[in-house]
Short mmCIF file of C-alpha atoms and ligand atoms in Angstrom, two decimals:
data_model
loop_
_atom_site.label_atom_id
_atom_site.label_comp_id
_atom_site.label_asym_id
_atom_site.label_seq_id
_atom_site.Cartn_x
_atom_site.Cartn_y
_atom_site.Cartn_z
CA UNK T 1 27.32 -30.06 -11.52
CA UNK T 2 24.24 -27.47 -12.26
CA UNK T 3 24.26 -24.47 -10.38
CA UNK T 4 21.29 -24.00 -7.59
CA UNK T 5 19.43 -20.94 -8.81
CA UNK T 6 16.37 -19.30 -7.64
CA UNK T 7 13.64 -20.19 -9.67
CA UNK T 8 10.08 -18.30 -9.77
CA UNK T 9 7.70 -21.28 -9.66
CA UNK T 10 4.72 -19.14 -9.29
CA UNK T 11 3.15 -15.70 -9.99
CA UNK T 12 0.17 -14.06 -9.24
CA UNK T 13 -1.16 -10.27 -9.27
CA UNK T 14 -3.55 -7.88 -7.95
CA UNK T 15 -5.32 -4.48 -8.82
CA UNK T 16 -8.12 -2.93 -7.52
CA UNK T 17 -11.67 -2.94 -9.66
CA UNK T 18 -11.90 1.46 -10.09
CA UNK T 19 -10.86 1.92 -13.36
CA UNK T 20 -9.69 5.36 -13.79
CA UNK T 21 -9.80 6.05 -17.72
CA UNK T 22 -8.36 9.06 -19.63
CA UNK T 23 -12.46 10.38 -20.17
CA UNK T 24 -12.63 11.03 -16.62
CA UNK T 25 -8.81 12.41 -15.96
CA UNK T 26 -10.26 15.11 -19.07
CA UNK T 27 -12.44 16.02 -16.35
CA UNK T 28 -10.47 16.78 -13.53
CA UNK T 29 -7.09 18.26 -15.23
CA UNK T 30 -6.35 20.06 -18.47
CA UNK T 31 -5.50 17.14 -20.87
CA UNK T 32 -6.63 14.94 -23.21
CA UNK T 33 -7.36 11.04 -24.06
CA UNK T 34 -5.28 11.71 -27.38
CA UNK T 35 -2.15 13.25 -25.67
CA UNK T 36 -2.61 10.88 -23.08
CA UNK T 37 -2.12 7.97 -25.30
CA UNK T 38 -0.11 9.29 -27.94
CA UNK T 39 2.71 10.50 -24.92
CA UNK T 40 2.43 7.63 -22.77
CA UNK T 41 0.55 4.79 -24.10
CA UNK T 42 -1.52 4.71 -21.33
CA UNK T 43 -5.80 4.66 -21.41
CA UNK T 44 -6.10 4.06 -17.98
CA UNK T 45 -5.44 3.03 -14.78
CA UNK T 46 -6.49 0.80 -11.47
CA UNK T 47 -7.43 3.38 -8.52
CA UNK T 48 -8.08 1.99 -4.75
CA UNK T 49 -10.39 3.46 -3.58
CA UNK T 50 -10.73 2.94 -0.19
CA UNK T 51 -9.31 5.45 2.03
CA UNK T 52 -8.54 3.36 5.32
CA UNK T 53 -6.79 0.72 2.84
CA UNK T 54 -2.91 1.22 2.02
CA UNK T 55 -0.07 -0.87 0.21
CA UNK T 56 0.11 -4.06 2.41
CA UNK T 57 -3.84 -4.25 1.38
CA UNK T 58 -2.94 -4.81 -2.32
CA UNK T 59 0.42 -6.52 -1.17
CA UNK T 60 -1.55 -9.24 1.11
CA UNK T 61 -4.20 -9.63 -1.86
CA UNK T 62 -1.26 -10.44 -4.73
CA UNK T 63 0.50 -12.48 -1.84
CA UNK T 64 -2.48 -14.62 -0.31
CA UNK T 65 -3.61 -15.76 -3.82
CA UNK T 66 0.22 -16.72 -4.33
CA UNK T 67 -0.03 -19.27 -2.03
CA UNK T 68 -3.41 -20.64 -2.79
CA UNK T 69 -2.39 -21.10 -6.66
CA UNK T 70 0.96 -22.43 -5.60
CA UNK T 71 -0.56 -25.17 -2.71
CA UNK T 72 1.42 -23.42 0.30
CA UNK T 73 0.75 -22.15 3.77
CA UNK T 74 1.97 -18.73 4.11
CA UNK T 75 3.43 -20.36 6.75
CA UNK T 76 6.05 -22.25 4.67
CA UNK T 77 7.54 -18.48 3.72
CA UNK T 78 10.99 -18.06 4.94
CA UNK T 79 11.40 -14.81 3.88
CA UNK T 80 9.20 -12.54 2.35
CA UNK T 81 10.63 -8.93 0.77
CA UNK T 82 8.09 -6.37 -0.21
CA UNK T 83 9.49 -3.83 -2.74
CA UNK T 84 7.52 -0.61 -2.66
CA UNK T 85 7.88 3.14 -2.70
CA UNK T 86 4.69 4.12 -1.25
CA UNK T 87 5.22 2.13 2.37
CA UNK T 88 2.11 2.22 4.90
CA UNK T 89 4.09 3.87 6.82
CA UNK T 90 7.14 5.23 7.30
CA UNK T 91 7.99 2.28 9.61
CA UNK T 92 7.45 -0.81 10.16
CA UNK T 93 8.36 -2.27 7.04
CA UNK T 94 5.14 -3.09 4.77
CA UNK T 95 6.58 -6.55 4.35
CA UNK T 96 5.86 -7.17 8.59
CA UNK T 97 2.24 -5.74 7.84
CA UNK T 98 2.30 -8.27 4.65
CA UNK T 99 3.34 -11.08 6.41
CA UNK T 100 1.51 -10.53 9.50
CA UNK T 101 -2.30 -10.31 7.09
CA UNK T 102 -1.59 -13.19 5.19
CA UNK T 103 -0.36 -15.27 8.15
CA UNK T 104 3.32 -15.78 7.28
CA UNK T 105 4.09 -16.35 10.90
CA UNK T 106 7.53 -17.98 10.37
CA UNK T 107 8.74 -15.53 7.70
CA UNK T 108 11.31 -12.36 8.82
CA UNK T 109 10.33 -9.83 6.20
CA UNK T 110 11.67 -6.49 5.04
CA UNK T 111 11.10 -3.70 2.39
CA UNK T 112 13.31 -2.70 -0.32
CA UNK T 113 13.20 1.40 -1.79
CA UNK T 114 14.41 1.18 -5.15
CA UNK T 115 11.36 3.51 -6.50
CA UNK T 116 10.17 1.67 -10.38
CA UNK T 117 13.72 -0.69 -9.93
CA UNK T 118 12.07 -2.06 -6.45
CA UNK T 119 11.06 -5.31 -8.22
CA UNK T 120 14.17 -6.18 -9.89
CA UNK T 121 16.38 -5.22 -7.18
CA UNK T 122 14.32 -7.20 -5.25
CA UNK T 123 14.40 -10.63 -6.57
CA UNK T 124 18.06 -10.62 -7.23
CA UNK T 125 18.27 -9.96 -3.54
CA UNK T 126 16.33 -12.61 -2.77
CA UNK T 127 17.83 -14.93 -4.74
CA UNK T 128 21.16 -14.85 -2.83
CA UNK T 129 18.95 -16.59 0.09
CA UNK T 130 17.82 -19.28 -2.64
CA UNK T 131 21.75 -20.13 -4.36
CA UNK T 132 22.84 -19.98 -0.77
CA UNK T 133 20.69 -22.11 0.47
CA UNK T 134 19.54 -20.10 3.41
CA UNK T 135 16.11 -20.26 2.52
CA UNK T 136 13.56 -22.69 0.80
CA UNK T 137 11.01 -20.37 0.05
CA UNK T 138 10.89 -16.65 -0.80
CA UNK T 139 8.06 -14.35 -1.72
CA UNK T 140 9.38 -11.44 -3.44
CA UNK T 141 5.73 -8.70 -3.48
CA UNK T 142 6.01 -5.38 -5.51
CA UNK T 143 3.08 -3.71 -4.38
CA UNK T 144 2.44 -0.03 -4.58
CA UNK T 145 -0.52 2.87 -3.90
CA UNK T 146 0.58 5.08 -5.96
CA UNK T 147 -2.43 7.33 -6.42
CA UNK T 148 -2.15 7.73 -2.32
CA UNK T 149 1.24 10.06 -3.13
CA UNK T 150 -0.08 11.20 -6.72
CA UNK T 151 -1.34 15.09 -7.00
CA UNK T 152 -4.73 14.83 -8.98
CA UNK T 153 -4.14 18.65 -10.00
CA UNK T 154 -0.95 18.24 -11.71
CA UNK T 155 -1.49 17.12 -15.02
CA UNK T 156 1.91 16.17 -15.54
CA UNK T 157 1.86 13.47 -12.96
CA UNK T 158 -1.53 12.15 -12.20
CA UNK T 159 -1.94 10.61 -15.88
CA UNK T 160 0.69 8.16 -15.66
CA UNK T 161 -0.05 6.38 -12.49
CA UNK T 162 -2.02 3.26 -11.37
CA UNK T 163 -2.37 0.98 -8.13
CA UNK T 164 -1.52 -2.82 -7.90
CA UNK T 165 0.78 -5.67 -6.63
CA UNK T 166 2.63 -8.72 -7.81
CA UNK T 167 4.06 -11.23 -6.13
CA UNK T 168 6.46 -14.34 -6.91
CA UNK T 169 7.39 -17.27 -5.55
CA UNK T 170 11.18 -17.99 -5.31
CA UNK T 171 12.69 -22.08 -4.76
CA UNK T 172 15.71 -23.77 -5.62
CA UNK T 173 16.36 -25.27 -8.85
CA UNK T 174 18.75 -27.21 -10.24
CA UNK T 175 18.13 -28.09 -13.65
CA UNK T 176 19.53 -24.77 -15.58
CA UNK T 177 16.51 -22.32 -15.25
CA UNK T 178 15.47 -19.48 -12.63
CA UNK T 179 17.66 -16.12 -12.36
CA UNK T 180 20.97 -16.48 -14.45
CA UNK T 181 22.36 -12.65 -14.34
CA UNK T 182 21.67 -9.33 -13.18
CA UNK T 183 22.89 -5.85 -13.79
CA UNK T 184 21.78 -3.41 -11.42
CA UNK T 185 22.52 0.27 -10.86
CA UNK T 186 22.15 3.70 -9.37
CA UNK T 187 22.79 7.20 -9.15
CA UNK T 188 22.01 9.64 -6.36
CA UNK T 189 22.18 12.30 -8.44
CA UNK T 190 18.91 11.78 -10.32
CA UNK T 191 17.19 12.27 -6.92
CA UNK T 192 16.77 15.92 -7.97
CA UNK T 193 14.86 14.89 -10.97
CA UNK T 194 12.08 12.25 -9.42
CA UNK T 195 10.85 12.48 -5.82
CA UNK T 196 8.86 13.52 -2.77
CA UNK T 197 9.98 16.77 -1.42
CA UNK T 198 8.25 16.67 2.02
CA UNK T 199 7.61 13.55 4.72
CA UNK T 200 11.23 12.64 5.31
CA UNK T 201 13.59 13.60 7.65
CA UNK T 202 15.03 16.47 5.85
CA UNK T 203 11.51 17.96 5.43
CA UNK T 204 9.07 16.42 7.72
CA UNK T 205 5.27 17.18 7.40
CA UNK T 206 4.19 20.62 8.45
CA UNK T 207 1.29 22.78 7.83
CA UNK T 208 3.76 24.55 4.94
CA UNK T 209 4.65 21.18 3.53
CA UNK T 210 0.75 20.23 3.36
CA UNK T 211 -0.09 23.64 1.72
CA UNK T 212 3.09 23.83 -0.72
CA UNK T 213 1.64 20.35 -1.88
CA UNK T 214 4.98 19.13 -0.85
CA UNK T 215 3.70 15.33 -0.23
CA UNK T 216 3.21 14.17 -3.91
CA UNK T 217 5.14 12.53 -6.44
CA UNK T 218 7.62 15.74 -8.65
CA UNK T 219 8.86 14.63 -11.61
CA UNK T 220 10.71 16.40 -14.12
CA UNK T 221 9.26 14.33 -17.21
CA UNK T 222 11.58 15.36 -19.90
CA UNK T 223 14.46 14.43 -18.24
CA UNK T 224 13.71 11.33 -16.64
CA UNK T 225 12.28 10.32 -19.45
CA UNK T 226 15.95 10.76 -21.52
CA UNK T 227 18.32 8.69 -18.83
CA UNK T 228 15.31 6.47 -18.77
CA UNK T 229 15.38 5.30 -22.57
CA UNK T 230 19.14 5.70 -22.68
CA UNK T 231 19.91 3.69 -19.50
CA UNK T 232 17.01 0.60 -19.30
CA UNK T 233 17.98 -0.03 -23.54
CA UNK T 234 21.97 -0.34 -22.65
CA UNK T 235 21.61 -2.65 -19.37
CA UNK T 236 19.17 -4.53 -21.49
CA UNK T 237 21.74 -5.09 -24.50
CA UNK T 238 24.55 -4.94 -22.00
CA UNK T 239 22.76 -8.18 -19.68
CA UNK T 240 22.21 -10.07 -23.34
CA UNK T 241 26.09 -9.58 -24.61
CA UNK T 242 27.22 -10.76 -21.01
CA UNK T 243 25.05 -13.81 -21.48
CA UNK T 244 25.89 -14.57 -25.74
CA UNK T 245 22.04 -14.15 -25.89
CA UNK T 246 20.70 -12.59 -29.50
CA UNK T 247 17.12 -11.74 -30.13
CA UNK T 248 16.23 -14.76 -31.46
CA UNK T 249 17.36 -16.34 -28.11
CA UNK T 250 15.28 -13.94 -26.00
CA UNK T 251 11.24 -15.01 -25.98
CA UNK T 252 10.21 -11.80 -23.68
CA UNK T 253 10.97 -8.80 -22.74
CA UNK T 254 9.63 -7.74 -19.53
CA UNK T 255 10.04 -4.01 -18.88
CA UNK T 256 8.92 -1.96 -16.56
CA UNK T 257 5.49 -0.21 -17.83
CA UNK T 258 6.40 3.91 -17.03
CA UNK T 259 5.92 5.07 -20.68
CA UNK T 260 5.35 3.08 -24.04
CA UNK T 261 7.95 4.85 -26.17
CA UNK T 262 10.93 3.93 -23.36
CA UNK T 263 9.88 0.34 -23.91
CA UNK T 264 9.40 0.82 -28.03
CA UNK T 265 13.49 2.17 -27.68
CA UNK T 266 14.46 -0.71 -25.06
CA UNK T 267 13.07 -3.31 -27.42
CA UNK T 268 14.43 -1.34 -30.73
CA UNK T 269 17.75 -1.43 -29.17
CA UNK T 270 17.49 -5.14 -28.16
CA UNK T 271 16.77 -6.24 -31.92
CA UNK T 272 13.39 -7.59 -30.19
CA UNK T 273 10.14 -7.32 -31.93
CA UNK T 274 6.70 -5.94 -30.63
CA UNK T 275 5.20 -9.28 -30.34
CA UNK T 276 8.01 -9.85 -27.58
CA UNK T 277 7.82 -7.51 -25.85
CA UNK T 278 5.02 -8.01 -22.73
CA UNK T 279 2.87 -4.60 -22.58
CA UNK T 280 0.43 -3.87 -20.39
CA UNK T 281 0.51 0.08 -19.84
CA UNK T 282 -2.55 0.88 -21.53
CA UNK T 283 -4.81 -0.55 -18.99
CA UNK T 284 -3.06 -0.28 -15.78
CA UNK T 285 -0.28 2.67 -15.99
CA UNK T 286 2.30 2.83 -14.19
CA UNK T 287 2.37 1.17 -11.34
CA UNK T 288 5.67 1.36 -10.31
CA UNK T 289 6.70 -1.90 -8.09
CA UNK T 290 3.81 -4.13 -9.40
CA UNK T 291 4.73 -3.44 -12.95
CA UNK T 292 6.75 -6.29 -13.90
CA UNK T 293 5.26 -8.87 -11.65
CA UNK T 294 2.06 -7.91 -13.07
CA UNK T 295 3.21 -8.41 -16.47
CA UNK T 296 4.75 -11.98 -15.76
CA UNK T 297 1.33 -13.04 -14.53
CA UNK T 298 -0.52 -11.96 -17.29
CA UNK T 299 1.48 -13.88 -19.51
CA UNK T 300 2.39 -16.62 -17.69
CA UNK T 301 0.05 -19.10 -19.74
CA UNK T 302 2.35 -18.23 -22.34
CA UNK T 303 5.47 -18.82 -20.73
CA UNK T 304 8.10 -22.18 -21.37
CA UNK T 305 10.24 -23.99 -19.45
CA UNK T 306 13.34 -22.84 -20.53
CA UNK T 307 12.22 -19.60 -22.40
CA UNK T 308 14.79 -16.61 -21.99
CA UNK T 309 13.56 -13.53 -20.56
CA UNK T 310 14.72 -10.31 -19.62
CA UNK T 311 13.83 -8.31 -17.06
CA UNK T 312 14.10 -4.17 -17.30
CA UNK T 313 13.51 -1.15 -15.18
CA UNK T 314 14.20 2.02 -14.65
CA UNK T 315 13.50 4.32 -12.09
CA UNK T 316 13.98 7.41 -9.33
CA UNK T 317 16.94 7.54 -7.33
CA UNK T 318 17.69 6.74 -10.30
CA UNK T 319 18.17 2.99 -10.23
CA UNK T 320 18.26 1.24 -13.32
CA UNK T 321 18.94 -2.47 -13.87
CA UNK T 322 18.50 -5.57 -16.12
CA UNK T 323 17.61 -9.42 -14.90
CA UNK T 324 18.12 -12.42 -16.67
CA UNK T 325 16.01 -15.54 -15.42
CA UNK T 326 15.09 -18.49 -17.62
CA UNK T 327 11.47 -19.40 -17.05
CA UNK T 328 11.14 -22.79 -14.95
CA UNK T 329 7.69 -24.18 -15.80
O1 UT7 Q 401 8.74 5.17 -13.77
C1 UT7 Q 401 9.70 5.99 -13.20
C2 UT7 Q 401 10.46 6.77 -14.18
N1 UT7 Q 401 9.63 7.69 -14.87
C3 UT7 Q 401 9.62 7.73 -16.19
O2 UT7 Q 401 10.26 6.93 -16.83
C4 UT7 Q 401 8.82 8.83 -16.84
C5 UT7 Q 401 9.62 9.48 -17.91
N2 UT7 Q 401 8.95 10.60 -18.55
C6 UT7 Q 401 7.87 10.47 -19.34
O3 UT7 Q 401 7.31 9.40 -19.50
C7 UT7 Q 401 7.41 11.68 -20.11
O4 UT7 Q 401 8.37 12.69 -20.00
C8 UT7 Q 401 6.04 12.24 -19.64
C9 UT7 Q 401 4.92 11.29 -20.04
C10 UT7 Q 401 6.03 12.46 -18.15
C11 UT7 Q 401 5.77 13.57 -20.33
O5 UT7 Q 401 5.83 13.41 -21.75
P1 UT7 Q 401 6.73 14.38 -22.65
O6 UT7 Q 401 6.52 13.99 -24.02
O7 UT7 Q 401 8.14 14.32 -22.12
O8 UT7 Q 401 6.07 15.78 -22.39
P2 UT7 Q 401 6.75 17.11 -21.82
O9 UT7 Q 401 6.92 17.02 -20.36
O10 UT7 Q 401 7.92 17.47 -22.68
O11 UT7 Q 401 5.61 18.14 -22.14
C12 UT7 Q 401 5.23 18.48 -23.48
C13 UT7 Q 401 4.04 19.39 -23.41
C14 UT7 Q 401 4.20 20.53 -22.43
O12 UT7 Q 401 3.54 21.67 -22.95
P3 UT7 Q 401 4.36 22.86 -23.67
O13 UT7 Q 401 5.32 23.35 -22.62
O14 UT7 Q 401 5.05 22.20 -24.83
O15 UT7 Q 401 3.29 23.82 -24.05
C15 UT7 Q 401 3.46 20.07 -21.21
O16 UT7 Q 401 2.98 21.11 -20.41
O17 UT7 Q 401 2.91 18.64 -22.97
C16 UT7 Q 401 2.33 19.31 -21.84
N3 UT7 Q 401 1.76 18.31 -20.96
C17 UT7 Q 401 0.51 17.84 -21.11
N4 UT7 Q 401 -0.45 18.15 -21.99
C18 UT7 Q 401 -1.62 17.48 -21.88
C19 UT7 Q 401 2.34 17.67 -19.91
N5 UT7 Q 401 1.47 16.79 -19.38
C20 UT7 Q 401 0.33 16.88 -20.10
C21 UT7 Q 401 -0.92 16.24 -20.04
N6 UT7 Q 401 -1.84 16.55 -20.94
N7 UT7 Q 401 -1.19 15.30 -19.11
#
């Protein structure tokens, strides 16, 4: 008898219209459309705007068009998990605020903090609801405003970053295809390396937190950046050796978009070749939960049933991980 796996059996993804290109970031920090580029792979970025508008805004967009293109009610949602690091606020969840805009009135809902790992952690959460049988239908949204927690003096930080959510529909399937396998970890003591120093309950907001520009996203580049290509290329070739899978066998990789040359070394260490690799950083950045979502949608019209594809991220914490689904349509 087949296994009942969760299956995505739709996709859709949202990012705001600003477009926030390198030419105008040459403006406001000391840097350059070259180094930009040539460092990161980025040339720019989705900004929203709107000041009175937060992540359930882009969350509710990616997740209200999910349900038009995939001929639901939001009210058929059983369970709907938003991944994000940049929550409204710091309760309730973003999910509740998600569910309650787009009118998912019979879903419970809850947000998962796995910083740029959100998404994968995510959806192999969710699909323990699916193989259970628990739940019919799950909405897994990565959805994040990044540029709301990004310092637009700090040149290190403020080029790599976008705003944007992706969402995915989650049912059962039994004929072989939807999530096969997932590797995921982490390590508390990368938290040093990548986070928010102020805003929590170890260091909440004060006039000295505002002023030490304690509320924006610190990163220590270098170093992130070498557990990053070390970590995401071994779960990747560790999730295809658990599974017999060789490059031939894999049709995509779909990694997490936080700088080009991390996915160059996760695909160089897979055996899998540019054209398989699904790369979008050069117009929207980083954008931390909605990257892979985002990815899946704009290639979905490319996508087979059956094709193999693996999922990748890495992120703070750290949190790292690999997901195996077979595409099912
Ligand atoms: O998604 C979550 C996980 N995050 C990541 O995976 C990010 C990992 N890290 C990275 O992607 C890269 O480390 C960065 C893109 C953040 C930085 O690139 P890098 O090649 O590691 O640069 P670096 O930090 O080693 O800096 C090299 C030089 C420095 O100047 P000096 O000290 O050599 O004179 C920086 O001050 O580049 C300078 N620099 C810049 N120059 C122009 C740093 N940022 C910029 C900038 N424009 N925006």
């Amino acid at each position: 008898m087949t296994k009942t796996r969760a299956a995505i059996t739709c996709v859709n993804a949202w990012a705001p219209d600003y477009v926030l290109t390198n030419k105008e970031l040459e403006k406001m920090v000391d840097t350059s459309d070259e180094w930009i580029l040539t460092r990161t792979g980025i040339s720019e970025r989705r900004i929203l705007k709107d000041k009175d508008k937060g992540t359930s805004y882009l969350g509710a967009k990616a997740v209200k068009g999910l349900c038009e293109k995939a001929g639901i009610s939001p009210e058929e949602i059983d369970l709907l998990i938003c991944a994000t690091a940049t929550p409204d606020m710091m309760f309730p969840a973003t999910a509740n605020i998600i569910a309650d805009k787009v009118g998912a009135k019979n879903a419970f809902s809850y947000d998962i903090m796995a910083a740029c790992s959100g998404f994968i952690y995510s959806i192999t959460t969710a699909s323990k609801f699916i193989e259970t049988g628990t739940y019919k239908k799950v909405v897994v949204v990565g959805a994040d405003k990044m540029s709301s927690i990004i310092d637009y003096t700090d040149r290190q930080t403020c080029v790599i970053f976008g705003d944007a959510a992706g969402a995915v529909l989650l049912e059962a399937d039994d004929s072989g295809n939807g999530i096969m396998d997932a590797i995921l970890h982490s390590d508390g003591s990368g938290c040093q390396h990548l986070h928010m120093k102020a805003g929590g309950s170890v260091k909440p907001a004060s006039h000295e937190t505002v002023d030490a520009r304690e509320h924006y996203v610190y990163q220590e580049g270098k170093h992130v950046f070498k557990f990053a290509v070390t970590n995401m290329a071994d779960v990747s070739a560790e999730i295809m050796e658990k599974n017999n899978l060789t490059s031939d066998d894999v049709a995509y990789l779909v990694p997490h978009q936080a700088n080009k040359r991390i996915i160059d070394a996760t695909a160089d260490r897979m055996g899998i070749s540019s054209d398989k690799v699904m790369l979008n950083i050069q117009r929207y950045g980083n954008t931390t939960n909605g990257t892979i979502p985002m990815c899946l949608f704009e290639w979905e019209n490319k996508l087979n049933r059956g094709d193999n594809l693996i999922l990748a991220a890495f992120g703070g914490g750290f949190t790292w991980g690999a997901v195996y689904v077979k595409w099912a349509y």
